[in-house]
Amino acid sequence: MEERLIQFAVDVILICGKIDGSFASQHLSKQLIRSATSAALNYGEAQSAESAKDFLHKMRLCLKELRESLVNLKIQKGADLIKDIERLDLLMKENNELIAIFVSSIRTSQNKNKS
């Protein structure tokens, strides 16, 4: 999971490096880099969580950042700010898969804590 999150963050950085210099492109790309890298960094923190509650909190932060990243990618796609549509679609697919994994993992962890 860590490798996928790192690769997702790297791919976001690379695609953002190819955008134009418009205000909207710069603004959204900077925010996208922050949210994509934050998901990977928070996952690293979750691996060293001090308690089950702390683990869940950090996993929820990862999910929040991944959802933010997906909305950002959708905005950039809709506004035609990222020109490499094939790469953008692959990023969005990976983003969706990561969200699904985190939703499932959080549910599993919540169910374990209820027992």
PDB file of C-alpha atoms in Angstrom:
ATOM      1  CA  MET A   1       0.000   0.000   0.000  1.00  0.00           C
ATOM      2  CA  GLU A   2       2.795   2.390   0.900  1.00  0.00           C
ATOM      3  CA  GLU A   3       4.434   1.875  -2.493  1.00  0.00           C
ATOM      4  CA  ARG A   4       1.167   2.580  -4.312  1.00  0.00           C
ATOM      5  CA  LEU A   5       0.646   5.792  -2.362  1.00  0.00           C
ATOM      6  CA  ILE A   6       4.212   6.896  -3.003  1.00  0.00           C
ATOM      7  CA  GLN A   7       3.887   6.119  -6.709  1.00  0.00           C
ATOM      8  CA  PHE A   8       0.573   7.990  -6.840  1.00  0.00           C
ATOM      9  CA  ALA A   9       2.232  11.037  -5.246  1.00  0.00           C
ATOM     10  CA  VAL A  10       5.188  10.805  -7.663  1.00  0.00           C
ATOM     11  CA  ASP A  11       2.838  10.525 -10.657  1.00  0.00           C
ATOM     12  CA  VAL A  12       0.902  13.578  -9.453  1.00  0.00           C
ATOM     13  CA  ILE A  13       4.127  15.558  -9.087  1.00  0.00           C
ATOM     14  CA  LEU A  14       5.213  14.546 -12.589  1.00  0.00           C
ATOM     15  CA  ILE A  15       1.910  15.406 -14.268  1.00  0.00           C
ATOM     16  CA  CYS A  16       1.745  18.740 -12.416  1.00  0.00           C
ATOM     17  CA  GLY A  17       5.218  19.553 -13.662  1.00  0.00           C
ATOM     18  CA  LYS A  18       3.851  19.681 -17.197  1.00  0.00           C
ATOM     19  CA  ILE A  19       1.053  22.183 -16.673  1.00  0.00           C
ATOM     20  CA  ASP A  20       0.899  25.731 -18.014  1.00  0.00           C
ATOM     21  CA  GLY A  21       1.620  28.773 -15.889  1.00  0.00           C
ATOM     22  CA  SER A  22      -1.947  30.058 -15.565  1.00  0.00           C
ATOM     23  CA  PHE A  23      -3.204  31.025 -12.134  1.00  0.00           C
ATOM     24  CA  ALA A  24      -5.799  28.234 -12.045  1.00  0.00           C
ATOM     25  CA  SER A  25      -3.317  25.574 -13.152  1.00  0.00           C
ATOM     26  CA  GLN A  26      -0.729  26.663 -10.618  1.00  0.00           C
ATOM     27  CA  HIS A  27      -3.255  26.965  -7.795  1.00  0.00           C
ATOM     28  CA  LEU A  28      -4.895  23.592  -8.358  1.00  0.00           C
ATOM     29  CA  SER A  29      -1.649  21.773  -9.070  1.00  0.00           C
ATOM     30  CA  LYS A  30      -0.017  23.006  -5.877  1.00  0.00           C
ATOM     31  CA  GLN A  31      -3.053  21.888  -3.877  1.00  0.00           C
ATOM     32  CA  LEU A  32      -3.113  18.535  -5.684  1.00  0.00           C
ATOM     33  CA  ILE A  33       0.537  17.921  -4.851  1.00  0.00           C
ATOM     34  CA  ARG A  34      -0.172  18.748  -1.200  1.00  0.00           C
ATOM     35  CA  SER A  35      -3.140  16.380  -0.935  1.00  0.00           C
ATOM     36  CA  ALA A  36      -1.550  13.501  -2.878  1.00  0.00           C
ATOM     37  CA  THR A  37       1.692  13.615  -0.918  1.00  0.00           C
ATOM     38  CA  SER A  38      -0.213  14.057   2.345  1.00  0.00           C
ATOM     39  CA  ALA A  39      -2.032  10.766   1.773  1.00  0.00           C
ATOM     40  CA  ALA A  40       1.291   8.930   1.472  1.00  0.00           C
ATOM     41  CA  LEU A  41       2.828  10.740   4.437  1.00  0.00           C
ATOM     42  CA  ASN A  42      -0.170  10.146   6.694  1.00  0.00           C
ATOM     43  CA  TYR A  43      -0.136   6.470   5.764  1.00  0.00           C
ATOM     44  CA  GLY A  44       3.453   6.343   6.984  1.00  0.00           C
ATOM     45  CA  GLU A  45       2.270   7.839  10.263  1.00  0.00           C
ATOM     46  CA  ALA A  46      -0.587   5.326  10.475  1.00  0.00           C
ATOM     47  CA  GLN A  47       1.941   2.500  10.355  1.00  0.00           C
ATOM     48  CA  SER A  48       3.410   3.830  13.608  1.00  0.00           C
ATOM     49  CA  ALA A  49       0.097   4.644  15.255  1.00  0.00           C
ATOM     50  CA  GLU A  50       0.127   4.584  19.035  1.00  0.00           C
ATOM     51  CA  SER A  51      -3.324   3.021  19.347  1.00  0.00           C
ATOM     52  CA  ALA A  52      -6.179   1.620  17.299  1.00  0.00           C
ATOM     53  CA  LYS A  53      -7.934   4.988  17.620  1.00  0.00           C
ATOM     54  CA  ASP A  54      -4.823   6.811  16.389  1.00  0.00           C
ATOM     55  CA  PHE A  55      -4.522   4.362  13.468  1.00  0.00           C
ATOM     56  CA  LEU A  56      -8.134   4.968  12.441  1.00  0.00           C
ATOM     57  CA  HIS A  57      -7.691   8.728  12.690  1.00  0.00           C
ATOM     58  CA  LYS A  58      -4.649   8.670  10.405  1.00  0.00           C
ATOM     59  CA  MET A  59      -6.316   6.299   7.944  1.00  0.00           C
ATOM     60  CA  ARG A  60      -9.296   8.661   7.776  1.00  0.00           C
ATOM     61  CA  LEU A  61      -6.906  11.532   7.069  1.00  0.00           C
ATOM     62  CA  CYS A  62      -5.458   9.518   4.178  1.00  0.00           C
ATOM     63  CA  LEU A  63      -8.952   8.908   2.818  1.00  0.00           C
ATOM     64  CA  LYS A  64      -9.828  12.596   3.151  1.00  0.00           C
ATOM     65  CA  GLU A  65      -6.705  13.612   1.222  1.00  0.00           C
ATOM     66  CA  LEU A  66      -7.352  11.013  -1.477  1.00  0.00           C
ATOM     67  CA  ARG A  67     -10.918  12.264  -1.926  1.00  0.00           C
ATOM     68  CA  GLU A  68      -9.633  15.831  -2.159  1.00  0.00           C
ATOM     69  CA  SER A  69      -7.120  14.716  -4.779  1.00  0.00           C
ATOM     70  CA  LEU A  70      -9.850  13.078  -6.855  1.00  0.00           C
ATOM     71  CA  VAL A  71     -12.061  16.168  -6.828  1.00  0.00           C
ATOM     72  CA  ASN A  72      -9.046  18.282  -7.795  1.00  0.00           C
ATOM     73  CA  LEU A  73      -8.245  15.956 -10.715  1.00  0.00           C
ATOM     74  CA  LYS A  74     -11.879  16.143 -11.862  1.00  0.00           C
ATOM     75  CA  ILE A  75     -11.783  19.950 -11.759  1.00  0.00           C
ATOM     76  CA  GLN A  76      -8.553  20.051 -13.724  1.00  0.00           C
ATOM     77  CA  LYS A  77      -9.938  17.590 -16.269  1.00  0.00           C
ATOM     78  CA  GLY A  78     -13.166  19.551 -16.631  1.00  0.00           C
ATOM     79  CA  ALA A  79     -11.281  22.807 -17.084  1.00  0.00           C
ATOM     80  CA  ASP A  80      -8.866  21.143 -19.537  1.00  0.00           C
ATOM     81  CA  LEU A  81      -5.865  22.174 -17.429  1.00  0.00           C
ATOM     82  CA  ILE A  82      -4.055  18.829 -17.727  1.00  0.00           C
ATOM     83  CA  LYS A  83      -3.475  18.012 -21.384  1.00  0.00           C
ATOM     84  CA  ASP A  84      -2.269  14.406 -21.046  1.00  0.00           C
ATOM     85  CA  ILE A  85      -5.755  12.892 -20.806  1.00  0.00           C
ATOM     86  CA  GLU A  86      -4.559   9.282 -20.950  1.00  0.00           C
ATOM     87  CA  ARG A  87      -2.221   9.799 -18.000  1.00  0.00           C
ATOM     88  CA  LEU A  88      -4.850  11.835 -16.172  1.00  0.00           C
ATOM     89  CA  ASP A  89      -7.411   9.048 -16.581  1.00  0.00           C
ATOM     90  CA  LEU A  90      -4.906   6.501 -15.222  1.00  0.00           C
ATOM     91  CA  LEU A  91      -4.262   8.756 -12.220  1.00  0.00           C
ATOM     92  CA  MET A  92      -7.987   9.083 -11.581  1.00  0.00           C
ATOM     93  CA  LYS A  93      -8.435   5.311 -11.833  1.00  0.00           C
ATOM     94  CA  GLU A  94      -5.626   4.716  -9.330  1.00  0.00           C
ATOM     95  CA  ASN A  95      -7.045   7.418  -7.069  1.00  0.00           C
ATOM     96  CA  ASN A  96     -10.451   5.697  -7.106  1.00  0.00           C
ATOM     97  CA  GLU A  97      -8.865   2.319  -6.332  1.00  0.00           C
ATOM     98  CA  LEU A  98      -6.920   3.794  -3.414  1.00  0.00           C
ATOM     99  CA  ILE A  99     -10.104   5.369  -2.039  1.00  0.00           C
ATOM    100  CA  ALA A 100     -11.882   2.005  -2.228  1.00  0.00           C
ATOM    101  CA  ILE A 101      -9.009   0.285  -0.421  1.00  0.00           C
ATOM    102  CA  PHE A 102      -9.021   2.868   2.364  1.00  0.00           C
ATOM    103  CA  VAL A 103     -12.799   2.729   2.778  1.00  0.00           C
ATOM    104  CA  SER A 104     -12.582  -1.049   3.124  1.00  0.00           C
ATOM    105  CA  SER A 105      -9.597  -0.931   5.460  1.00  0.00           C
ATOM    106  CA  ILE A 106     -11.253   1.654   7.711  1.00  0.00           C
ATOM    107  CA  ARG A 107     -14.443  -0.416   7.887  1.00  0.00           C
ATOM    108  CA  THR A 108     -12.462  -3.543   8.752  1.00  0.00           C
ATOM    109  CA  SER A 109     -10.540  -1.720  11.448  1.00  0.00           C
ATOM    110  CA  GLN A 110     -13.736  -0.236  12.903  1.00  0.00           C
ATOM    111  CA  ASN A 111     -15.349  -3.683  13.030  1.00  0.00           C
ATOM    112  CA  LYS A 112     -12.295  -5.136  14.821  1.00  0.00           C
ATOM    113  CA  ASN A 113     -12.430  -2.388  17.405  1.00  0.00           C
ATOM    114  CA  LYS A 114     -16.128  -3.071  18.103  1.00  0.00           C
ATOM    115  CA  SER A 115     -15.414  -6.699  18.966  1.00  0.00           C
TER     116      SER A 115
END
